[in-house]
Amino acid sequence: QVQLVESGGGSVQAGGSLTLTCTITGYTASKSCMGWFRQAPGQEREGVATFATYGSESSAYGTSYADSVEGRFTITRDVGANTLSLQMIGLRPEDSAMYYCAAGGLSGGCYTRRRTFDYWGLGTQVTVSA
């Protein structure tokens, strides 16, 4: 059974930092697309960052970011620990949302506009105060 469990959310002031971690169990595909998405109340879910794994070589990966987080957020994948992380710095009030991680295959590409994934976590809340 595949499970994705997010952690690391919380409340910070603007300019602060948080690191979110998605712990993945039961999903061991050597090629995959994983990502972080967020949804604020009354808004559509939006892609934040994606991490594509193209093979077992450490250099066989690619990342993409939403324009709104480029340069502030960094997505990383630890294959050994089977985790997906999102380091967030320079947080802004508009970054406040429920953050979800997702995992799936590479079919259809791996980019922040993608919405179809095989597995989703239940989310972790991030709140940034002004």
CSV table of C-alpha atoms in Angstrom, one decimal:
chain,number,residue,atom,x,y,z
A,1,GLN,CA,0.0,0.0,0.0
A,2,VAL,CA,1.4,3.3,-1.0
A,3,GLN,CA,1.3,6.2,1.5
A,4,LEU,CA,2.5,9.7,1.3
A,5,VAL,CA,2.7,11.6,4.6
A,6,GLU,CA,3.6,15.3,4.7
A,7,SER,CA,5.2,16.9,7.7
A,8,GLY,CA,7.0,20.1,8.6
A,9,GLY,CA,4.2,22.7,8.2
A,10,GLY,CA,3.6,25.4,10.8
A,11,SER,CA,3.2,29.1,11.4
A,12,VAL,CA,6.0,31.5,10.6
A,13,GLN,CA,6.4,35.3,10.1
A,14,ALA,CA,7.0,36.7,6.7
A,15,GLY,CA,10.6,36.2,5.7
A,16,GLY,CA,10.9,33.0,7.7
A,17,SER,CA,11.7,29.5,6.5
A,18,LEU,CA,10.2,26.1,6.7
A,19,THR,CA,11.2,22.7,5.3
A,20,LEU,CA,8.4,20.3,4.3
A,21,THR,CA,9.1,16.6,4.1
A,22,CYS,CA,7.0,13.9,2.3
A,23,THR,CA,7.7,10.4,3.6
A,24,ILE,CA,6.8,7.9,1.0
A,25,THR,CA,6.2,4.2,1.7
A,26,GLY,CA,5.3,1.4,-0.7
A,27,TYR,CA,6.3,3.4,-3.8
A,28,THR,CA,9.7,2.4,-5.3
A,29,ALA,CA,9.5,3.2,-9.0
A,30,SER,CA,12.9,4.0,-10.4
A,31,LYS,CA,11.4,6.6,-12.8
A,32,SER,CA,8.8,8.9,-11.3
A,33,CYS,CA,7.4,12.3,-11.1
A,34,MET,CA,6.8,13.7,-7.6
A,35,GLY,CA,5.7,17.2,-6.6
A,36,TRP,CA,4.5,19.7,-4.1
A,37,PHE,CA,1.2,21.4,-4.6
A,38,ARG,CA,-0.7,23.9,-2.5
A,39,GLN,CA,-4.3,25.0,-2.0
A,40,ALA,CA,-5.5,28.0,-0.2
A,41,PRO,CA,-9.2,28.4,0.9
A,42,GLY,CA,-11.4,29.3,-2.0
A,43,GLN,CA,-8.6,28.8,-4.5
A,44,GLU,CA,-7.6,26.1,-7.0
A,45,ARG,CA,-4.8,23.7,-6.2
A,46,GLU,CA,-1.6,25.0,-7.8
A,47,GLY,CA,1.7,23.3,-8.5
A,48,VAL,CA,4.6,24.5,-6.5
A,49,ALA,CA,7.5,22.3,-7.6
A,50,THR,CA,8.1,19.0,-9.2
A,51,PHE,CA,11.0,16.5,-9.2
A,52,ALA,CA,11.4,14.1,-12.1
A,53,THR,CA,13.5,11.0,-11.7
A,54,TYR,CA,14.6,9.5,-15.0
A,55,GLY,CA,16.8,6.6,-13.8
A,56,SER,CA,19.0,5.3,-11.1
A,57,GLU,CA,22.0,7.7,-11.8
A,58,SER,CA,22.2,10.5,-9.3
A,59,SER,CA,22.3,13.0,-12.2
A,60,ALA,CA,19.2,11.7,-13.9
A,61,TYR,CA,16.7,14.1,-12.6
A,62,GLY,CA,14.9,17.4,-13.4
A,63,THR,CA,13.1,20.0,-11.4
A,64,SER,CA,10.5,22.7,-12.2
A,65,TYR,CA,9.1,25.5,-10.1
A,66,ALA,CA,6.2,27.8,-10.2
A,67,ASP,CA,7.2,31.4,-11.1
A,68,SER,CA,5.9,32.6,-7.8
A,69,VAL,CA,8.4,30.4,-5.8
A,70,GLU,CA,11.4,30.3,-8.1
A,71,GLY,CA,14.5,31.3,-6.2
A,72,ARG,CA,12.9,30.9,-2.8
A,73,PHE,CA,11.9,27.2,-2.8
A,74,THR,CA,14.0,24.2,-3.4
A,75,ILE,CA,12.7,20.7,-4.0
A,76,THR,CA,14.9,17.7,-3.3
A,77,ARG,CA,14.5,13.9,-3.3
A,78,ASP,CA,16.3,11.5,-1.1
A,79,VAL,CA,16.0,8.1,-2.8
A,80,GLY,CA,17.6,6.1,0.1
A,81,ALA,CA,15.2,7.6,2.7
A,82,ASN,CA,12.4,7.7,0.1
A,83,THR,CA,11.5,11.3,1.0
A,84,LEU,CA,10.6,14.4,-1.0
A,85,SER,CA,11.4,17.7,0.6
A,86,LEU,CA,10.6,21.3,0.0
A,87,GLN,CA,12.9,23.9,1.5
A,88,MET,CA,11.1,27.3,1.7
A,89,ILE,CA,12.8,30.5,2.5
A,90,GLY,CA,11.7,34.1,2.2
A,91,LEU,CA,8.1,33.0,3.0
A,92,ARG,CA,5.3,35.5,2.2
A,93,PRO,CA,1.7,35.7,3.4
A,94,GLU,CA,0.6,34.6,0.0
A,95,ASP,CA,2.4,31.3,0.5
A,96,SER,CA,-0.1,30.3,3.2
A,97,ALA,CA,-1.9,27.2,2.1
A,98,MET,CA,-2.3,23.5,2.6
A,99,TYR,CA,0.7,21.8,1.0
A,100,TYR,CA,0.4,18.4,-0.6
A,101,CYS,CA,2.9,16.0,-2.0
A,102,ALA,CA,2.1,13.7,-4.9
A,103,ALA,CA,3.7,10.8,-6.8
A,104,GLY,CA,3.2,9.2,-10.1
A,105,GLY,CA,4.8,8.0,-13.3
A,106,LEU,CA,6.5,10.2,-16.0
A,107,SER,CA,3.8,9.7,-18.6
A,108,GLY,CA,2.4,13.1,-19.4
A,109,GLY,CA,5.4,14.9,-18.3
A,110,CYS,CA,6.6,16.3,-15.0
A,111,TYR,CA,5.8,20.0,-14.5
A,112,THR,CA,3.9,22.2,-12.1
A,113,ARG,CA,0.8,22.3,-14.3
A,114,ARG,CA,0.3,18.6,-14.1
A,115,ARG,CA,-2.6,17.6,-11.9
A,116,THR,CA,-2.9,13.8,-12.5
A,117,PHE,CA,-0.9,11.8,-10.1
A,118,ASP,CA,-1.4,8.2,-8.8
A,119,TYR,CA,-0.9,9.1,-5.1
A,120,TRP,CA,-1.5,12.1,-2.9
A,121,GLY,CA,-0.8,12.9,0.7
A,122,LEU,CA,-3.3,14.5,3.1
A,123,GLY,CA,-1.4,17.7,3.4
A,124,THR,CA,0.4,19.9,5.9
A,125,GLN,CA,-0.7,23.5,6.7
A,126,VAL,CA,1.7,26.4,6.2
A,127,THR,CA,0.6,29.8,7.6
A,128,VAL,CA,2.7,32.9,7.0
A,129,SER,CA,1.8,36.0,8.9
A,130,ALA,CA,2.7,39.5,7.8
